[in-house]
Amino acid sequence: MTSVGTRLSRAQRLDWLRLIRAENVGPRTFRALINQFGGAAAALEALPALARRGGRLIPPRIPTLDEAHAELGALERLGGRLVLMGDTAYPPALRAVDDAPPVLSVRGSDAMLAAPKVAIVGARNASAAGRTLAARFARDLAAAGFVVVSGLARGIDTAAHEAALAGGTIGVFAGGLSRPYPAENVPLIEAVAEKGAVVSEMPLGWEARARDFPRRNRLVSGMALGTLVVEAAERSGSLITARLANEQGREVFAIPGSPLDPRAGGTNRLLKAGATLVTEPQDVIDALKPLLGGPLPGGGDETFEAPRPPRAPEGGPDEGVRARILELLSPVPTALDDLVRLSGATAAEVQVVLLELELAGRLERQRGGLVALM
């Protein structure tokens, strides 16, 4: 993508916004397109032909420049701005995640985005004891210099945000920034935006659906050096956040609870699976202090946003190469290296075919560089 600290022009920023909002383009696809074509403008130009070669009859929907201007203008009127992955304000820990969003909508402080963070998550129907514990941990962690990240939900999230307001907190939206949720937390959301920051990867007016909350959770865990689960039932969304933190190579902490309380079933299971048991804020501080300033796991190859020719011929690989790659793909996740080795194609040729299939809605990129037919 861009190098850290490289400031793109307004036109380039609008191209990034149009590309990530284009149909069938997610964070991993975005990264692959930038790596393949050298910049968002060239990638936007290539999208229709790529999708057609992948088997799509109708070109993918790409926002117009006017639509991108309108979204950016509405965001600015809301008091927000775009933060791109190459910007110095982009959360450093999140940049290391392989499916990190290339574009964030942000209201609030750049200093909060740059500071080391701890995620605190837990049950919406939290007990009084759980809320008290979440507030105690959040307050002490914020006092120790950690920004507290959470998802603005009822229960544990709310307790953590409220307690960390004075020291620093970030709220992550599942929908767009103009769609605060839940409604009763609007005053809290405004306070977090004023004293800390609120962020979203979704279009400004996007209304969150069920599948958007796990996407939100990966940002909560991805921004943080570690995730603390205070209370969570066996089927809690907080366990999704903990799983994502573990996959991202981050620390997972849990507070034990009574086996008689169903709200402790998930946290106790996390502890059995190897999460770090904590009973006081200093436990988290001691575990995370050695990580400050060190390298974080994850992240993909980054390239500079600079005009250059595509790495593969404009028409893509010949039909024989394309057929060999297609034959190797299936709904079972497959590694890119295996596709290159078994097909006899170059890595650039394989990437082009994968992009064609993705933009046609026929392929999904998964964690660890795996791909699978849909």
Short mmCIF file of C-alpha atoms in Angstrom, two decimals:
data_model
loop_
_atom_site.label_atom_id
_atom_site.label_comp_id
_atom_site.label_asym_id
_atom_site.label_seq_id
_atom_site.Cartn_x
_atom_site.Cartn_y
_atom_site.Cartn_z
CA MET A 1 0.00 0.00 0.00
CA THR A 2 1.45 3.40 0.89
CA SER A 3 4.48 3.78 3.09
CA VAL A 4 3.72 4.98 6.59
CA GLY A 5 3.68 8.76 6.67
CA THR A 6 3.14 9.16 2.92
CA ARG A 7 0.39 11.70 2.40
CA LEU A 8 -1.76 10.99 -0.63
CA SER A 9 -3.41 13.79 -2.59
CA ARG A 10 -7.15 14.38 -2.19
CA ALA A 11 -7.71 12.78 -5.60
CA GLN A 12 -5.80 9.66 -4.54
CA ARG A 13 -7.74 9.50 -1.27
CA LEU A 14 -11.00 9.62 -3.20
CA ASP A 15 -9.72 6.80 -5.42
CA TRP A 16 -8.96 4.71 -2.31
CA LEU A 17 -12.48 5.38 -1.05
CA ARG A 18 -14.04 4.41 -4.40
CA LEU A 19 -11.97 1.23 -4.59
CA ILE A 20 -12.78 -0.06 -1.09
CA ARG A 21 -16.47 0.75 -1.66
CA ALA A 22 -16.53 -1.10 -5.02
CA GLU A 23 -18.59 -4.29 -5.23
CA ASN A 24 -16.71 -7.47 -4.18
CA VAL A 25 -13.68 -5.49 -2.98
CA GLY A 26 -12.78 -6.16 0.66
CA PRO A 27 -9.57 -5.33 2.54
CA ARG A 28 -7.60 -8.32 1.23
CA THR A 29 -8.79 -7.77 -2.33
CA PHE A 30 -7.93 -4.09 -2.01
CA ARG A 31 -4.39 -4.96 -0.97
CA ALA A 32 -4.02 -7.43 -3.84
CA LEU A 33 -5.27 -4.85 -6.36
CA ILE A 34 -2.90 -2.14 -5.11
CA ASN A 35 0.00 -4.59 -5.17
CA GLN A 36 -0.93 -5.71 -8.68
CA PHE A 37 -1.59 -2.33 -10.31
CA GLY A 38 0.47 0.07 -8.22
CA GLY A 39 -2.34 2.40 -7.21
CA ALA A 40 -6.07 2.79 -6.72
CA ALA A 41 -6.65 4.72 -9.95
CA ALA A 42 -5.13 1.95 -12.10
CA ALA A 43 -6.99 -0.70 -10.11
CA LEU A 44 -10.33 1.07 -10.63
CA GLU A 45 -9.69 1.17 -14.36
CA ALA A 46 -8.91 -2.55 -14.41
CA LEU A 47 -11.92 -3.75 -12.36
CA PRO A 48 -14.49 -4.24 -15.17
CA ALA A 49 -12.13 -6.30 -17.36
CA LEU A 50 -10.97 -8.41 -14.41
CA ALA A 51 -14.55 -9.20 -13.38
CA ARG A 52 -15.52 -10.04 -16.97
CA ARG A 53 -12.64 -12.49 -17.33
CA GLY A 54 -13.69 -14.05 -14.01
CA GLY A 55 -17.09 -14.89 -15.49
CA ARG A 56 -19.21 -11.91 -14.44
CA LEU A 57 -21.59 -10.64 -17.10
CA ILE A 58 -22.44 -7.31 -15.45
CA PRO A 59 -19.57 -5.00 -14.38
CA PRO A 60 -19.16 -4.64 -10.60
CA ARG A 61 -20.67 -1.55 -9.04
CA ILE A 62 -18.02 1.15 -8.55
CA PRO A 63 -18.97 4.39 -6.77
CA THR A 64 -18.67 7.44 -8.97
CA LEU A 65 -16.33 10.27 -8.13
CA ASP A 66 -19.37 12.38 -7.21
CA GLU A 67 -20.52 9.68 -4.79
CA ALA A 68 -17.09 9.56 -3.18
CA HIS A 69 -17.07 13.37 -2.87
CA ALA A 70 -20.52 13.19 -1.28
CA GLU A 71 -19.45 10.59 1.31
CA LEU A 72 -16.32 12.52 2.19
CA GLY A 73 -18.24 15.80 2.42
CA ALA A 74 -20.90 14.26 4.68
CA LEU A 75 -18.19 12.79 6.90
CA GLU A 76 -16.48 16.16 7.20
CA ARG A 77 -19.79 17.86 8.07
CA LEU A 78 -20.19 15.27 10.84
CA GLY A 79 -16.80 16.39 12.17
CA GLY A 80 -14.96 13.35 10.84
CA ARG A 81 -12.23 12.53 8.38
CA LEU A 82 -10.77 9.64 6.44
CA VAL A 83 -7.67 7.94 7.85
CA LEU A 84 -5.87 5.77 5.31
CA MET A 85 -3.54 2.90 6.08
CA GLY A 86 -0.50 4.91 5.04
CA ASP A 87 -1.38 7.87 7.26
CA THR A 88 0.62 8.40 10.44
CA ALA A 89 -2.69 8.54 12.35
CA TYR A 90 -3.66 4.99 11.36
CA PRO A 91 -3.64 2.71 14.45
CA PRO A 92 -0.21 0.99 14.38
CA ALA A 93 -1.35 -2.38 15.76
CA LEU A 94 -4.25 -2.56 13.30
CA ARG A 95 -1.88 -1.94 10.38
CA ALA A 96 -0.22 -5.29 11.18
CA VAL A 97 -3.48 -7.26 10.69
CA ASP A 98 -3.71 -8.99 7.31
CA ASP A 99 -7.33 -7.92 6.70
CA ALA A 100 -6.97 -4.41 8.13
CA PRO A 101 -9.30 -1.92 6.45
CA PRO A 102 -7.39 0.39 4.12
CA VAL A 103 -9.76 3.28 4.94
CA LEU A 104 -11.23 4.27 8.30
CA SER A 105 -13.82 6.95 9.01
CA VAL A 106 -12.82 8.69 12.24
CA ARG A 107 -14.17 11.28 14.64
CA GLY A 108 -11.84 12.28 17.43
CA SER A 109 -8.21 12.37 18.43
CA ASP A 110 -5.22 11.23 16.35
CA ALA A 111 -3.27 10.82 19.60
CA MET A 112 -5.78 8.19 20.77
CA LEU A 113 -5.39 6.28 17.50
CA ALA A 114 -1.61 6.23 17.86
CA ALA A 115 -1.44 5.26 21.56
CA PRO A 116 -1.04 1.65 22.79
CA LYS A 117 -4.42 0.05 23.37
CA VAL A 118 -6.20 -2.67 25.34
CA ALA A 119 -9.58 -4.04 24.28
CA ILE A 120 -12.18 -4.74 26.96
CA VAL A 121 -15.24 -6.73 25.91
CA GLY A 122 -17.95 -8.78 27.55
CA ALA A 123 -21.61 -9.55 28.04
CA ARG A 124 -24.38 -7.13 27.11
CA ASN A 125 -26.48 -8.45 30.01
CA ALA A 126 -23.56 -8.02 32.39
CA SER A 127 -23.91 -8.49 36.12
CA ALA A 128 -23.31 -5.63 38.53
CA ALA A 129 -20.04 -7.30 39.54
CA GLY A 130 -18.99 -7.60 35.90
CA ARG A 131 -19.67 -3.93 35.21
CA THR A 132 -17.74 -2.96 38.33
CA LEU A 133 -14.76 -5.08 37.28
CA ALA A 134 -14.83 -3.70 33.72
CA ALA A 135 -14.84 -0.14 35.05
CA ARG A 136 -12.01 -0.84 37.49
CA PHE A 137 -9.79 -2.42 34.83
CA ALA A 138 -10.60 0.30 32.26
CA ARG A 139 -9.88 3.13 34.69
CA ASP A 140 -6.56 1.70 35.84
CA LEU A 141 -5.43 0.72 32.34
CA ALA A 142 -6.21 4.21 31.06
CA ALA A 143 -4.30 5.71 34.00
CA ALA A 144 -1.33 3.51 33.04
CA GLY A 145 -1.28 4.99 29.53
CA PHE A 146 -3.35 2.45 27.59
CA VAL A 147 -6.30 3.57 25.50
CA VAL A 148 -9.31 1.31 26.11
CA VAL A 149 -11.00 0.01 22.95
CA SER A 150 -14.46 -1.52 22.87
CA GLY A 151 -17.55 -1.88 20.70
CA LEU A 152 -19.96 0.65 22.28
CA ALA A 153 -22.46 -2.11 23.14
CA ARG A 154 -24.54 -2.34 26.29
CA GLY A 155 -23.13 -3.90 29.43
CA ILE A 156 -19.38 -4.44 29.72
CA ASP A 157 -18.51 -2.26 26.69
CA THR A 158 -20.45 0.67 28.12
CA ALA A 159 -18.88 0.30 31.57
CA ALA A 160 -15.39 0.20 30.07
CA HIS A 161 -15.92 3.27 27.86
CA GLU A 162 -17.45 5.33 30.68
CA ALA A 163 -14.65 4.52 33.10
CA ALA A 164 -11.91 5.26 30.56
CA LEU A 165 -13.31 8.56 29.26
CA ALA A 166 -10.94 10.69 31.32
CA GLY A 167 -7.85 8.66 30.34
CA GLY A 168 -8.61 7.60 26.78
CA THR A 169 -11.04 5.35 24.93
CA ILE A 170 -11.96 4.42 21.36
CA GLY A 171 -15.34 3.10 20.25
CA VAL A 172 -15.68 0.97 17.12
CA PHE A 173 -18.89 1.06 15.09
CA ALA A 174 -20.36 -1.99 13.32
CA GLY A 175 -22.24 0.36 10.98
CA GLY A 176 -21.45 3.79 9.60
CA LEU A 177 -20.59 6.75 11.82
CA SER A 178 -23.93 8.41 11.08
CA ARG A 179 -25.75 5.30 12.40
CA PRO A 180 -24.88 5.16 16.12
CA TYR A 181 -25.99 1.98 17.88
CA PRO A 182 -27.52 1.24 20.33
CA ALA A 183 -29.73 4.34 20.54
CA GLU A 184 -29.46 4.66 24.32
CA ASN A 185 -25.68 5.01 24.00
CA VAL A 186 -25.77 8.08 21.74
CA PRO A 187 -24.75 10.43 24.61
CA LEU A 188 -21.86 8.07 25.46
CA ILE A 189 -20.85 7.86 21.80
CA GLU A 190 -20.73 11.65 21.57
CA ALA A 191 -18.62 11.82 24.72
CA VAL A 192 -16.21 9.19 23.35
CA ALA A 193 -15.93 11.11 20.06
CA GLU A 194 -15.20 14.34 21.96
CA LYS A 195 -12.68 12.97 24.46
CA GLY A 196 -11.31 9.97 22.56
CA ALA A 197 -12.29 8.68 19.12
CA VAL A 198 -14.93 6.67 17.30
CA VAL A 199 -14.08 4.75 14.13
CA SER A 200 -15.75 2.68 11.43
CA GLU A 201 -14.68 0.98 8.21
CA MET A 202 -18.21 1.01 6.81
CA PRO A 203 -19.86 3.63 4.54
CA LEU A 204 -21.11 6.60 6.51
CA GLY A 205 -24.82 5.73 6.41
CA TRP A 206 -24.45 1.94 6.62
CA GLU A 207 -26.93 0.30 8.99
CA ALA A 208 -25.25 -2.59 10.80
CA ARG A 209 -26.42 -6.14 10.12
CA ALA A 210 -25.66 -9.26 12.11
CA ARG A 211 -22.61 -10.16 10.01
CA ASP A 212 -21.11 -6.70 10.49
CA PHE A 213 -20.52 -7.21 14.22
CA PRO A 214 -17.80 -9.90 13.82
CA ARG A 215 -16.16 -7.55 11.29
CA ARG A 216 -16.30 -4.83 13.95
CA ASN A 217 -14.85 -7.23 16.51
CA ARG A 218 -11.72 -7.85 14.42
CA LEU A 219 -11.03 -4.09 14.55
CA VAL A 220 -11.53 -4.01 18.32
CA SER A 221 -9.00 -6.80 18.80
CA GLY A 222 -6.76 -5.67 15.93
CA MET A 223 -6.21 -2.20 17.36
CA ALA A 224 -5.14 -3.60 20.72
CA LEU A 225 -2.05 -5.30 22.09
CA GLY A 226 -4.36 -7.53 24.10
CA THR A 227 -8.04 -8.26 24.67
CA LEU A 228 -9.61 -8.66 28.11
CA VAL A 229 -12.87 -10.61 28.35
CA VAL A 230 -14.72 -9.74 31.56
CA GLU A 231 -17.95 -11.74 31.28
CA ALA A 232 -19.05 -13.90 28.35
CA ALA A 233 -21.54 -16.70 27.94
CA GLU A 234 -20.69 -19.83 25.94
CA ARG A 235 -22.10 -18.35 22.71
CA SER A 236 -21.06 -14.77 23.27
CA GLY A 237 -19.81 -12.46 20.56
CA SER A 238 -16.99 -11.62 22.96
CA LEU A 239 -15.58 -15.09 22.32
CA ILE A 240 -15.41 -14.17 18.63
CA THR A 241 -13.32 -11.14 19.60
CA ALA A 242 -11.07 -13.35 21.74
CA ARG A 243 -10.66 -15.86 18.89
CA LEU A 244 -9.78 -13.07 16.48
CA ALA A 245 -7.25 -11.63 18.94
CA ASN A 246 -5.64 -15.05 19.20
CA GLU A 247 -5.51 -15.41 15.40
CA GLN A 248 -3.95 -11.95 15.18
CA GLY A 249 -1.21 -13.05 17.58
CA ARG A 250 -2.40 -10.78 20.38
CA GLU A 251 -2.70 -11.48 24.10
CA VAL A 252 -6.03 -12.77 25.43
CA PHE A 253 -6.94 -12.21 29.08
CA ALA A 254 -9.97 -13.43 30.99
CA ILE A 255 -11.39 -12.88 34.46
CA PRO A 256 -12.62 -16.14 36.00
CA GLY A 257 -16.20 -16.42 37.19
CA SER A 258 -18.46 -18.73 39.11
CA PRO A 259 -19.31 -21.98 37.31
CA LEU A 260 -22.90 -21.36 38.47
CA ASP A 261 -23.18 -18.12 36.47
CA PRO A 262 -23.84 -18.71 32.72
CA ARG A 263 -22.24 -15.32 32.02
CA ALA A 264 -18.92 -16.84 33.13
CA GLY A 265 -19.14 -19.94 30.93
CA GLY A 266 -17.28 -18.36 28.04
CA THR A 267 -14.55 -16.73 30.12
CA ASN A 268 -13.91 -19.93 32.03
CA ARG A 269 -13.67 -21.85 28.75
CA LEU A 270 -11.15 -19.29 27.47
CA LEU A 271 -9.03 -19.92 30.55
CA LYS A 272 -9.13 -23.67 29.97
CA ALA A 273 -8.01 -23.02 26.37
CA GLY A 274 -4.96 -21.04 27.48
CA ALA A 275 -6.05 -17.43 27.97
CA THR A 276 -4.16 -15.56 30.67
CA LEU A 277 -6.00 -15.47 33.99
CA VAL A 278 -6.15 -11.98 35.49
CA THR A 279 -7.69 -10.73 38.70
CA GLU A 280 -6.42 -7.15 38.82
CA PRO A 281 -5.42 -4.48 36.27
CA GLN A 282 -1.72 -4.76 37.12
CA ASP A 283 -1.77 -8.31 35.71
CA VAL A 284 -2.66 -6.91 32.26
CA ILE A 285 -0.21 -4.01 32.55
CA ASP A 286 2.68 -6.32 33.46
CA ALA A 287 1.90 -8.65 30.53
CA LEU A 288 1.66 -5.87 27.94
CA LYS A 289 4.47 -3.52 28.96
CA PRO A 290 7.18 -5.72 27.36
CA LEU A 291 5.29 -5.49 24.04
CA LEU A 292 5.34 -1.70 23.85
CA GLY A 293 7.34 -0.53 20.86
CA GLY A 294 8.00 -4.06 19.60
CA PRO A 295 7.02 -5.60 16.27
CA LEU A 296 3.53 -7.03 15.92
CA PRO A 297 2.60 -10.23 14.09
CA GLY A 298 0.67 -10.20 10.82
CA GLY A 299 0.60 -7.78 7.96
CA GLY A 300 1.17 -8.42 4.30
CA ASP A 301 3.63 -7.16 1.74
CA GLU A 302 3.13 -3.45 1.31
CA THR A 303 3.92 -1.56 -1.84
CA PHE A 304 4.04 2.16 -2.48
CA GLU A 305 1.10 3.94 -4.12
CA ALA A 306 2.92 4.92 -7.29
CA PRO A 307 2.00 4.68 -10.97
CA ARG A 308 3.59 1.67 -12.67
CA PRO A 309 2.58 -0.93 -15.19
CA PRO A 310 0.65 -4.03 -14.10
CA ARG A 311 2.79 -7.01 -13.18
CA ALA A 312 0.96 -9.31 -15.58
CA PRO A 313 -0.02 -8.82 -19.23
CA GLU A 314 -3.12 -6.66 -19.69
CA GLY A 315 -5.19 -9.56 -20.98
CA GLY A 316 -4.18 -11.77 -18.06
CA PRO A 317 -2.70 -15.28 -18.31
CA ASP A 318 -3.39 -17.38 -21.38
CA GLU A 319 -6.31 -19.81 -21.30
CA GLY A 320 -4.12 -22.84 -20.60
CA VAL A 321 -2.64 -21.24 -17.47
CA ARG A 322 -6.05 -19.99 -16.34
CA ALA A 323 -7.57 -23.46 -16.79
CA ARG A 324 -4.83 -25.10 -14.70
CA ILE A 325 -5.35 -22.62 -11.87
CA LEU A 326 -9.13 -23.02 -11.95
CA GLU A 327 -8.82 -26.80 -11.82
CA LEU A 328 -6.82 -26.56 -8.60
CA LEU A 329 -9.35 -24.36 -6.83
CA SER A 330 -12.27 -25.70 -4.79
CA PRO A 331 -14.37 -24.78 -1.74
CA VAL A 332 -11.50 -26.19 0.35
CA PRO A 333 -9.11 -23.35 1.33
CA THR A 334 -5.87 -23.52 -0.68
CA ALA A 335 -2.57 -21.69 -0.19
CA LEU A 336 -1.27 -19.34 -2.88
CA ASP A 337 2.13 -21.06 -2.85
CA ASP A 338 0.44 -24.39 -3.62
CA LEU A 339 -1.42 -22.86 -6.57
CA VAL A 340 1.83 -21.47 -7.97
CA ARG A 341 3.72 -24.73 -7.48
CA LEU A 342 1.05 -27.07 -8.82
CA SER A 343 -0.10 -24.92 -11.75
CA GLY A 344 3.36 -24.05 -13.04
CA ALA A 345 2.20 -20.43 -13.35
CA THR A 346 3.97 -17.40 -11.97
CA ALA A 347 2.78 -15.79 -8.74
CA ALA A 348 1.66 -12.73 -10.77
CA GLU A 349 -0.44 -14.91 -13.09
CA VAL A 350 -2.07 -16.69 -10.16
CA GLN A 351 -2.85 -13.38 -8.46
CA VAL A 352 -4.52 -12.04 -11.60
CA VAL A 353 -6.76 -15.10 -11.92
CA LEU A 354 -7.68 -14.87 -8.23
CA LEU A 355 -8.58 -11.20 -8.65
CA GLU A 356 -10.74 -12.04 -11.66
CA LEU A 357 -12.65 -14.65 -9.68
CA GLU A 358 -12.99 -12.42 -6.61
CA LEU A 359 -14.41 -9.52 -8.57
CA ALA A 360 -16.84 -11.91 -10.25
CA GLY A 361 -18.02 -12.98 -6.77
CA ARG A 362 -16.71 -16.53 -7.14
CA LEU A 363 -13.77 -16.59 -4.72
CA GLU A 364 -13.07 -15.65 -1.11
CA ARG A 365 -9.73 -14.77 0.47
CA GLN A 366 -9.29 -16.13 3.99
CA ARG A 367 -6.82 -15.65 6.81
CA GLY A 368 -3.30 -16.93 6.32
CA GLY A 369 -3.24 -16.29 2.57
CA LEU A 370 -5.76 -19.04 1.79
CA VAL A 371 -8.35 -18.82 -1.00
CA ALA A 372 -11.51 -20.83 -1.64
CA LEU A 373 -14.24 -20.96 -4.26
CA MET A 374 -17.66 -19.76 -3.10
#
